[in-house]
Coordinates of C-alpha atoms and ligand atoms in Angstrom, one line a residue:
M1 CA 9.9 30.2 7.5
P2 CA 11.0 27.7 4.8
A3 CA 8.5 25.2 3.5
I4 CA 8.5 21.8 5.3
S5 CA 8.1 18.7 3.3
A6 CA 7.7 15.0 3.9
Y7 CA 7.2 12.1 1.7
A8 CA 5.9 8.5 1.9
P9 CA 6.5 5.7 -0.5
G10 CA 4.0 3.4 -2.3
K11 CA 3.8 -0.3 -1.5
I12 CA 3.0 -3.6 -2.9
I13 CA 1.6 -6.7 -1.3
L14 CA 3.9 -9.6 -2.3
F15 CA 1.7 -12.3 -0.8
G16 CA -1.5 -12.7 1.2
E17 CA -3.9 -9.8 0.2
H18 CA -7.6 -10.4 1.1
A19 CA -6.8 -13.4 3.3
V20 CA -5.1 -10.8 5.6
V21 CA -8.4 -9.2 6.2
Y22 CA -9.5 -12.6 7.7
G23 CA -6.5 -12.9 10.1
R24 CA -4.0 -14.7 7.8
P25 CA -0.5 -13.3 7.4
A26 CA 0.6 -11.2 4.5
I27 CA 3.9 -9.8 3.2
A28 CA 4.3 -6.3 1.9
V29 CA 7.2 -4.1 0.9
P30 CA 7.6 -0.4 0.3
V31 CA 8.1 0.8 -3.3
E32 CA 10.3 3.9 -3.3
Q33 CA 9.9 4.5 -7.1
V34 CA 6.5 6.1 -6.4
K35 CA 5.9 8.7 -3.7
A36 CA 3.4 11.1 -2.2
H37 CA 4.8 14.4 -1.1
A38 CA 3.2 16.9 1.3
I39 CA 4.6 20.4 1.5
V40 CA 3.6 22.8 4.3
T41 CA 4.2 26.5 4.0
A42 CA 3.4 29.1 6.7
E43 CA 0.9 31.8 5.8
P44 CA 1.4 34.4 8.5
R45 CA -0.9 36.8 6.8
N46 CA -3.9 34.4 7.0
P47 CA -6.0 34.1 10.2
V48 CA -4.7 31.7 12.8
G49 CA -6.1 28.2 12.3
S50 CA -6.9 28.7 8.6
I51 CA -5.6 25.8 6.4
H52 CA -5.5 26.0 2.7
I53 CA -5.2 22.7 0.8
Q54 CA -3.9 22.3 -2.8
A55 CA -4.0 18.8 -4.3
L56 CA -3.8 19.7 -7.9
D57 CA -3.5 16.1 -9.1
I58 CA -7.1 15.6 -8.0
N59 CA -8.2 19.2 -8.9
L60 CA -8.6 20.2 -5.3
D61 CA -7.8 23.7 -4.2
T62 CA -9.8 24.7 -1.1
W63 CA -9.9 25.5 2.6
L64 CA -10.0 22.7 5.2
T65 CA -13.3 24.2 6.5
N66 CA -14.9 23.5 3.1
L67 CA -14.2 19.8 3.2
P68 CA -16.6 17.4 5.0
A69 CA -15.2 16.0 8.2
D70 CA -15.1 12.5 6.7
H71 CA -13.1 13.5 3.6
P72 CA -9.8 11.6 3.9
L73 CA -7.6 14.7 3.6
A74 CA -9.7 16.5 6.3
L75 CA -9.6 13.5 8.6
A76 CA -5.8 13.1 8.1
L77 CA -5.3 16.8 9.1
H78 CA -7.8 16.9 12.0
S79 CA -6.5 13.7 13.5
V80 CA -2.8 14.7 13.4
I81 CA -3.5 18.2 14.8
E82 CA -5.7 16.7 17.5
A83 CA -3.2 13.9 18.4
L84 CA -0.5 16.5 18.8
G85 CA -2.7 18.5 21.2
V86 CA -2.5 21.7 19.1
Q87 CA -5.6 23.8 19.6
Q88 CA -5.0 26.5 17.0
P89 CA -2.3 25.8 14.5
P90 CA -0.7 28.8 12.8
A91 CA -2.1 29.4 9.3
F92 CA -0.6 27.3 6.5
T93 CA -0.9 26.0 3.0
L94 CA -0.6 22.2 2.5
R95 CA 0.4 21.1 -1.0
I96 CA 0.0 17.5 -1.9
K97 CA 1.7 15.8 -5.0
S98 CA 1.8 12.2 -5.7
S99 CA 3.2 9.9 -8.4
I100 CA 1.2 6.9 -7.0
P101 CA -1.7 5.9 -9.3
L102 CA -5.0 6.1 -7.5
A103 CA -7.0 3.0 -6.6
A104 CA -4.3 0.8 -8.1
G105 CA -3.1 -1.3 -5.2
L106 CA 0.0 0.8 -4.6
G107 CA -1.1 2.3 -1.3
S108 CA -1.9 5.8 -2.6
G109 CA -4.4 6.6 0.1
A110 CA -2.1 5.6 3.0
S111 CA 0.9 7.2 1.5
V112 CA -0.8 10.6 1.0
T113 CA -2.2 10.4 4.6
I114 CA 1.2 9.6 6.1
A115 CA 3.1 12.2 4.1
I116 CA 0.5 14.8 5.3
M117 CA 0.8 13.7 8.9
R118 CA 4.6 13.8 8.9
A119 CA 4.8 17.2 7.2
V120 CA 2.2 18.8 9.5
A121 CA 3.8 17.4 12.6
A122 CA 7.2 18.7 11.6
F123 CA 5.7 22.1 10.8
L124 CA 4.1 22.2 14.2
G125 CA 7.4 21.3 15.8
F126 CA 6.8 17.6 16.6
S127 CA 8.1 14.3 15.4
L128 CA 5.8 11.3 15.3
T129 CA 7.1 7.7 15.7
D130 CA 6.4 5.2 12.9
E131 CA 3.9 3.5 15.3
Q132 CA 2.0 6.7 16.0
V133 CA 1.8 7.6 12.3
S134 CA 0.6 4.1 11.4
T135 CA -2.1 4.1 14.1
L136 CA -3.4 7.5 13.1
A137 CA -3.3 6.6 9.4
Y138 CA -5.3 3.4 10.1
E139 CA -8.3 5.5 11.1
V140 CA -8.1 7.3 7.7
E141 CA -7.7 3.9 5.9
K142 CA -11.1 3.0 7.2
L143 CA -12.6 5.6 4.9
H144 CA -10.8 4.2 1.8
H145 CA -11.2 0.5 2.6
G146 CA -14.2 -0.1 4.9
T147 CA -12.6 -2.9 6.9
P148 CA -8.8 -2.5 6.3
S149 CA -6.4 -5.0 7.6
G150 CA -4.0 -2.2 8.4
I151 CA -1.2 -3.6 6.2
D152 CA -0.9 -0.5 3.9
N153 CA -0.5 2.1 6.7
T154 CA 2.0 -0.3 8.5
V155 CA 4.3 -1.0 5.6
I156 CA 4.2 2.7 4.4
A157 CA 4.8 4.1 7.9
Y158 CA 7.7 1.8 8.7
R159 CA 9.2 1.8 5.2
M160 CA 10.4 -1.8 5.7
P161 CA 9.4 -5.2 4.4
V162 CA 6.8 -6.5 6.8
Y163 CA 5.2 -9.8 7.7
Y164 CA 1.8 -8.6 8.9
V165 CA -0.9 -10.2 10.9
R166 CA -3.9 -8.1 11.7
N167 CA -4.0 -6.9 15.4
K168 CA -0.6 -8.6 16.1
T169 CA 2.7 -6.9 16.9
L170 CA 4.5 -5.9 13.8
Q171 CA 7.2 -8.2 12.5
T172 CA 9.7 -6.7 10.1
L173 CA 11.0 -9.2 7.6
H174 CA 14.6 -10.1 7.2
V175 CA 15.5 -10.1 3.5
A176 CA 18.6 -12.3 3.1
Q177 CA 19.1 -11.7 -0.6
P178 CA 17.9 -8.9 -2.9
F179 CA 15.2 -9.8 -5.4
T180 CA 13.6 -8.0 -8.2
I181 CA 10.0 -7.4 -9.0
V182 CA 8.3 -5.9 -12.0
I183 CA 5.1 -4.1 -11.3
G184 CA 2.5 -3.7 -14.1
N185 CA -0.4 -1.3 -13.9
S186 CA -3.5 -2.5 -15.7
G187 CA -4.7 1.1 -15.8
I188 CA -8.1 -0.1 -14.5
T189 CA -9.0 1.7 -11.3
S190 CA -10.6 -0.6 -8.8
P191 CA -11.5 0.7 -5.3
T192 CA -10.4 -1.8 -2.7
A193 CA -13.5 -1.3 -0.6
L194 CA -15.6 -2.8 -3.5
T195 CA -13.5 -6.0 -3.9
V196 CA -13.2 -6.4 -0.1
G197 CA -17.0 -5.9 0.2
D198 CA -17.9 -8.4 -2.6
L199 CA -15.6 -11.0 -1.1
R200 CA -17.2 -10.5 2.3
E201 CA -20.6 -11.3 0.8
R202 CA -19.4 -14.4 -0.9
W203 CA -17.6 -15.5 2.4
L204 CA -20.8 -14.9 4.3
A205 CA -22.6 -17.2 1.9
D206 CA -20.0 -20.0 2.0
Q207 CA -17.6 -19.6 4.9
A208 CA -16.1 -23.1 4.7
Y209 CA -15.0 -22.7 1.1
Y210 CA -13.4 -19.3 1.6
E211 CA -11.8 -20.1 5.0
D212 CA -10.1 -23.0 3.3
L213 CA -8.8 -20.7 0.5
F214 CA -7.6 -18.3 3.1
D215 CA -5.8 -21.1 5.0
Q216 CA -4.1 -22.1 1.7
V217 CA -3.0 -18.5 1.2
G218 CA -1.7 -18.5 4.8
Q219 CA 0.5 -21.5 4.0
V220 CA 1.9 -19.8 0.8
V221 CA 2.8 -16.7 2.9
Q222 CA 4.6 -18.8 5.5
R223 CA 6.6 -20.6 2.9
A224 CA 7.4 -17.3 1.2
R225 CA 8.6 -15.8 4.4
Q226 CA 11.0 -18.7 4.9
F227 CA 12.4 -18.4 1.4
I228 CA 12.9 -14.6 1.8
E229 CA 14.6 -15.1 5.1
D230 CA 16.8 -17.9 3.8
G231 CA 17.7 -16.0 0.6
E232 CA 16.1 -18.6 -1.7
T233 CA 14.2 -16.0 -3.5
Q234 CA 13.9 -17.8 -6.9
E235 CA 11.5 -20.2 -5.1
L236 CA 9.1 -17.3 -4.7
G237 CA 8.0 -17.5 -8.3
A238 CA 6.0 -20.7 -7.9
L239 CA 4.4 -19.3 -4.7
M240 CA 3.3 -16.2 -6.6
D241 CA 1.6 -18.5 -9.2
Q242 CA -0.1 -20.4 -6.4
N243 CA -1.2 -17.2 -4.7
H244 CA -2.6 -15.9 -8.0
A245 CA -4.6 -19.1 -8.5
L246 CA -6.1 -18.8 -5.0
L247 CA -7.1 -15.2 -5.7
Q248 CA -8.7 -16.3 -9.0
S249 CA -10.7 -18.9 -6.9
M250 CA -11.8 -16.0 -4.7
Q251 CA -13.0 -14.1 -7.9
I252 CA -10.6 -11.3 -7.2
S253 CA -8.8 -11.3 -10.5
S254 CA -10.0 -10.1 -13.9
P255 CA -9.4 -11.0 -17.5
E256 CA -7.0 -8.0 -17.9
L257 CA -5.0 -9.0 -14.8
D258 CA -4.9 -12.7 -15.9
H259 CA -3.7 -11.5 -19.3
L260 CA -0.8 -9.5 -17.7
V261 CA 0.1 -12.3 -15.4
Q262 CA 0.3 -14.7 -18.4
A263 CA 2.3 -12.2 -20.4
A264 CA 4.9 -11.8 -17.6
R265 CA 5.3 -15.6 -17.3
A266 CA 5.6 -15.9 -21.1
G267 CA 8.2 -13.0 -21.1
G268 CA 10.4 -15.0 -18.7
A269 CA 9.2 -14.1 -15.2
L270 CA 9.7 -16.8 -12.5
G271 CA 6.1 -16.3 -11.3
A272 CA 3.4 -13.6 -11.3
K273 CA 0.3 -12.6 -9.5
L274 CA -2.1 -9.7 -9.0
S275 CA -1.2 -7.4 -6.1
G276 CA -3.6 -5.5 -3.8
G277 CA -7.3 -5.2 -4.0
G278 CA -7.6 -6.9 -7.5
R279 CA -10.1 -6.6 -10.4
G280 CA -7.8 -3.9 -11.7
G281 CA -4.8 -2.1 -10.4
N282 CA -1.5 -3.8 -10.4
M283 CA 0.1 -7.2 -10.9
I284 CA 3.7 -8.1 -9.9
A285 CA 6.2 -10.6 -11.4
L286 CA 9.3 -12.0 -9.9
V287 CA 12.2 -11.6 -12.4
S288 CA 16.0 -12.1 -12.5
S289 CA 18.0 -8.9 -13.1
A290 CA 18.7 -10.2 -16.6
T291 CA 15.0 -10.6 -17.5
A292 CA 13.5 -7.5 -15.7
A293 CA 13.6 -5.1 -18.7
H294 CA 12.3 -7.8 -21.1
V295 CA 9.3 -8.7 -18.7
A296 CA 8.5 -5.0 -18.3
Q297 CA 8.4 -4.6 -22.1
A298 CA 6.3 -7.8 -22.4
L299 CA 3.8 -6.3 -19.9
E300 CA 3.6 -3.0 -21.8
Q301 CA 3.0 -4.9 -25.1
A302 CA 0.2 -6.8 -23.3
G303 CA -1.5 -3.5 -22.3
A304 CA 0.1 -2.4 -19.0
V305 CA -0.1 1.4 -18.9
Q306 CA 2.9 1.7 -16.6
T307 CA 5.6 -0.6 -15.3
W308 CA 8.2 -0.2 -12.5
I309 CA 11.2 -2.4 -11.7
T310 CA 11.9 -2.5 -8.0
T311 CA 14.5 -4.4 -6.0
I312 CA 13.7 -5.6 -2.5
R313 CA 16.9 -5.3 -0.6
P314 CA 18.1 -6.6 2.8
S315 CA 16.3 -4.5 5.4
H316 CA 19.2 -2.4 6.5
Q317 CA 19.8 -1.2 2.9
N318 CA 16.2 -0.1 2.5
R319 CA 16.2 3.3 4.1
Q320 CA 18.5 5.6 2.2
Ligands
LIG1 O1 -3.3 -2.8 -2.1 P1 -4.6 -2.2 -1.7 O2 -4.5 -0.9 -1.1 O3 -5.6 -2.4 -2.8 O4 -5.0 -3.1 -0.5 C1 -5.6 -4.3 -0.5 C2 -5.2 -5.2 0.5 C3 -6.4 -6.0 1.0 O5 -5.9 -7.2 1.6 C4 -7.3 -6.5 -0.2 C5 -7.3 -5.2 1.9 C6 -6.6 -4.9 3.2 O6 -7.2 -4.1 4.0 O7 -5.7 -5.6 3.6

């Protein structure tokens, strides 16, 4: 039997991170330049039910039975097998490879989970809907994030730009005109659960102050949605700057991220902000196609360890 493989993209949050945990909207898009792959190969000589896992990027080569039940890879496997109602799967090896940097705001955790779920489901003869995959992956996200909003599993499962409000029906976003974003990786790993947890403590101590910041983020997101849907994408730059300033007020930024954001603006970006959990990970900048390479270079000179240039296209062009 040939190996069965599936992949899932990375993602960036364009607007609204953190406030989305508190019920405000956010906008996220898939990033196809980075990917997680899961490859399942049958092992007919091994005992039925035995599952061998190889994730060499993280130096993991073991049997599923050796992982604690709350390990994200174990939970992803157990939950997809259980959801499909399979009692004893045939023996297989699961190989996981990913080009998505860990703990960097590009959705690595959700992407690996979703690639695994799709590959294992296909191996077992099933096909899961985007909604099923997203719901299953949300449970695994809780291990990564503590109190995830669900935006990562949603945008990665659907592979479409999304306007996301926690616990509300998903709204995909109509992108009227393509626009280009440069992503800069600060190289600093920053687990999202920590920044989300710290912000929760500050919010508990002064809810009025933070609720007001979240409301302002919500307004930025609404305006951004309108501009994206109307094709007035050059207007998004100023909104990125505003969103970054609000994240700074929430103490979610860091000197390194601020430095990269400044470097992008100085290099000709129309606006820039941190993206994702903050305190490290990635920042994004809105660019014209003429300035994209120059801004990426400016970011590398300012200390970004990696950059990607990604174009957000009208929704029907997104899935190749
Ligand atoms: O981009 P990430 O995976 O670091 O996600 C962060 C998004 C937050 O809004 C900070 C948390 C969440 O669950 O939405």
